[in-house]
């Protein structure tokens, strides 16, 4: 067996983080999991072309899944911070960078790290 490459480690971590956020929003259905797998396959190819992008895959997979969900189900993840007004989705920031976070542009706050939505939404948000 080959040792696990940094690329595979990063992809594995990205998959786990996004699945964790999906589970926090209770949308981890089978076809949603396959959206994550599709994204991981595409991003593996992408990082093979551009190895320096390995630190960015978690944010990119999160955005891929967000786009795929928007087409099929609607906005995800819904902002847990803003208690009133139109429901809106969080955005990943940076779009292309390491250490991605979910942010609400309306409130101008970082809500959670990608992978950390469960702890951000588990307690009642103080509004
Ligand atoms: Zn918001």
CSV table of C-alpha atoms and ligand atoms in Angstrom, one decimal:
chain,number,residue,atom,x,y,z
A,1,UNK,CA,0.0,0.0,0.0
A,2,UNK,CA,1.2,3.5,-0.8
A,3,UNK,CA,1.3,6.0,2.0
A,4,UNK,CA,-1.6,8.5,1.7
A,5,UNK,CA,-0.5,11.5,-0.3
A,6,UNK,CA,-1.1,15.0,0.9
A,7,UNK,CA,-3.6,15.4,-1.9
A,8,UNK,CA,-5.6,12.5,-0.8
A,9,UNK,CA,-5.5,13.7,2.8
A,10,UNK,CA,-6.7,17.1,1.8
A,11,UNK,CA,-9.5,15.6,-0.3
A,12,UNK,CA,-10.5,13.3,2.5
A,13,UNK,CA,-10.6,16.2,5.0
A,14,UNK,CA,-12.6,18.3,2.6
A,15,UNK,CA,-15.1,15.6,2.1
A,16,UNK,CA,-15.4,15.1,5.9
A,17,UNK,CA,-15.8,18.8,6.6
A,18,UNK,CA,-18.5,19.3,4.0
A,19,UNK,CA,-20.4,16.2,5.0
A,20,UNK,CA,-20.3,17.4,8.6
A,21,UNK,CA,-21.8,20.8,7.5
A,22,UNK,CA,-24.5,19.0,5.5
A,23,UNK,CA,-25.3,16.8,8.4
A,24,UNK,CA,-25.6,19.9,10.6
A,25,UNK,CA,-28.3,21.2,8.1
A,26,UNK,CA,-29.9,17.8,8.0
A,27,UNK,CA,-29.4,17.5,4.2
A,28,UNK,CA,-27.0,14.6,4.1
A,29,UNK,CA,-29.3,12.5,1.9
A,30,UNK,CA,-27.8,9.9,-0.5
A,31,UNK,CA,-27.9,12.1,-3.6
A,32,UNK,CA,-26.4,15.0,-1.6
A,33,UNK,CA,-23.5,12.8,-0.6
A,34,UNK,CA,-23.0,11.9,-4.2
A,35,UNK,CA,-22.7,15.6,-5.0
A,36,UNK,CA,-19.8,15.8,-2.5
A,37,UNK,CA,-18.2,12.7,-4.2
A,38,UNK,CA,-18.6,14.3,-7.6
A,39,UNK,CA,-17.0,17.5,-6.4
A,40,UNK,CA,-14.1,15.6,-4.8
A,41,UNK,CA,-13.5,13.8,-8.1
A,42,UNK,CA,-13.4,17.0,-10.0
A,43,UNK,CA,-11.2,18.7,-7.4
A,44,UNK,CA,-8.7,15.8,-7.4
A,45,UNK,CA,-8.2,16.5,-11.1
A,46,UNK,CA,-8.0,20.2,-10.5
A,47,UNK,CA,-5.3,19.8,-7.8
A,48,UNK,CA,-3.3,17.4,-9.9
A,49,UNK,CA,-3.1,20.2,-12.5
A,50,UNK,CA,-2.3,22.8,-9.8
A,51,UNK,CA,-0.7,21.2,-6.7
A,52,UNK,CA,-0.4,24.6,-4.9
A,53,UNK,CA,-4.1,24.6,-4.7
A,54,UNK,CA,-4.2,21.7,-2.3
A,55,UNK,CA,-5.0,24.0,0.7
A,56,UNK,CA,-8.0,25.3,-1.1
A,57,UNK,CA,-9.9,22.2,-1.8
A,58,UNK,CA,-12.1,22.3,1.3
A,59,UNK,CA,-13.5,25.7,0.4
A,60,UNK,CA,-13.9,24.7,-3.2
A,61,UNK,CA,-15.7,21.5,-2.4
A,62,UNK,CA,-18.0,23.5,-0.1
A,63,UNK,CA,-18.8,25.9,-2.9
A,64,UNK,CA,-19.3,23.1,-5.5
A,65,UNK,CA,-21.8,21.4,-3.2
A,66,UNK,CA,-23.5,24.7,-2.4
A,67,UNK,CA,-24.0,25.3,-6.2
A,68,UNK,CA,-25.2,21.8,-6.8
A,69,UNK,CA,-27.7,22.1,-3.9
A,70,UNK,CA,-28.9,25.4,-5.2
A,71,UNK,CA,-30.0,23.9,-8.5
A,72,UNK,CA,-31.7,20.9,-6.9
A,73,UNK,CA,-32.9,21.9,-3.5
A,74,UNK,CA,-32.3,25.5,-2.8
A,75,UNK,CA,-30.1,27.6,-0.7
A,76,UNK,CA,-27.7,26.0,1.7
A,77,UNK,CA,-26.5,26.6,4.3
A,78,UNK,CA,-29.1,29.0,5.5
A,79,UNK,CA,-27.8,31.7,7.7
A,80,UNK,CA,-28.3,30.9,11.4
A,81,UNK,CA,-27.3,34.3,12.6
A,82,UNK,CA,-29.9,36.6,11.1
A,83,UNK,CA,-33.2,35.9,12.9
A,84,UNK,CA,-35.4,38.0,10.7
A,85,UNK,CA,-35.7,39.1,7.1
A,86,UNK,CA,-35.4,36.9,4.0
A,87,UNK,CA,-33.7,33.6,4.5
A,88,UNK,CA,-30.3,33.7,2.8
A,89,UNK,CA,-27.4,31.4,2.4
A,90,UNK,CA,-23.9,31.8,3.8
A,91,UNK,CA,-21.0,32.3,1.6
A,92,UNK,CA,-17.6,30.7,1.7
A,93,UNK,CA,-14.7,33.0,2.2
A,94,UNK,CA,-12.1,33.1,0.9
A,95,UNK,CA,-13.5,31.7,-2.3
A,96,UNK,CA,-10.0,30.6,-3.2
A,97,UNK,CA,-7.8,30.3,-0.2
A,98,UNK,CA,-6.9,28.3,2.8
A,99,UNK,CA,-8.8,28.1,6.1
A,100,UNK,CA,-12.3,28.7,4.5
A,101,UNK,CA,-15.2,30.0,6.6
A,102,UNK,CA,-18.9,30.4,6.2
A,103,UNK,CA,-19.8,34.1,6.4
A,104,UNK,CA,-23.0,36.0,6.4
A,105,UNK,CA,-22.5,39.1,4.2
A,106,UNK,CA,-25.7,40.6,5.5
A,107,UNK,CA,-24.6,40.7,9.1
A,108,UNK,CA,-21.0,40.9,8.1
A,109,UNK,CA,-19.9,38.1,10.4
A,110,UNK,CA,-17.9,34.9,10.2
A,111,UNK,CA,-20.4,32.2,11.3
A,112,UNK,CA,-18.2,29.1,11.4
A,113,UNK,CA,-15.2,27.4,9.8
A,114,UNK,CA,-16.2,25.1,6.9
A,115,UNK,CA,-16.8,21.9,8.8
A,116,UNK,CA,-17.9,23.8,11.9
A,117,UNK,CA,-21.5,24.6,11.2
A,118,UNK,CA,-22.8,21.9,13.5
A,119,UNK,CA,-21.3,23.6,16.5
A,120,UNK,CA,-22.4,27.0,15.2
A,121,UNK,CA,-26.0,26.0,14.8
A,122,UNK,CA,-26.3,23.5,17.6
A,123,UNK,CA,-26.9,26.1,20.2
A,124,UNK,CA,-29.6,28.8,20.0
A,125,UNK,CA,-28.0,31.8,18.2
A,126,UNK,CA,-28.3,34.9,20.3
A,127,UNK,CA,-29.9,37.5,18.2
B,1,LIG,ZN1,-27.3,36.3,7.7
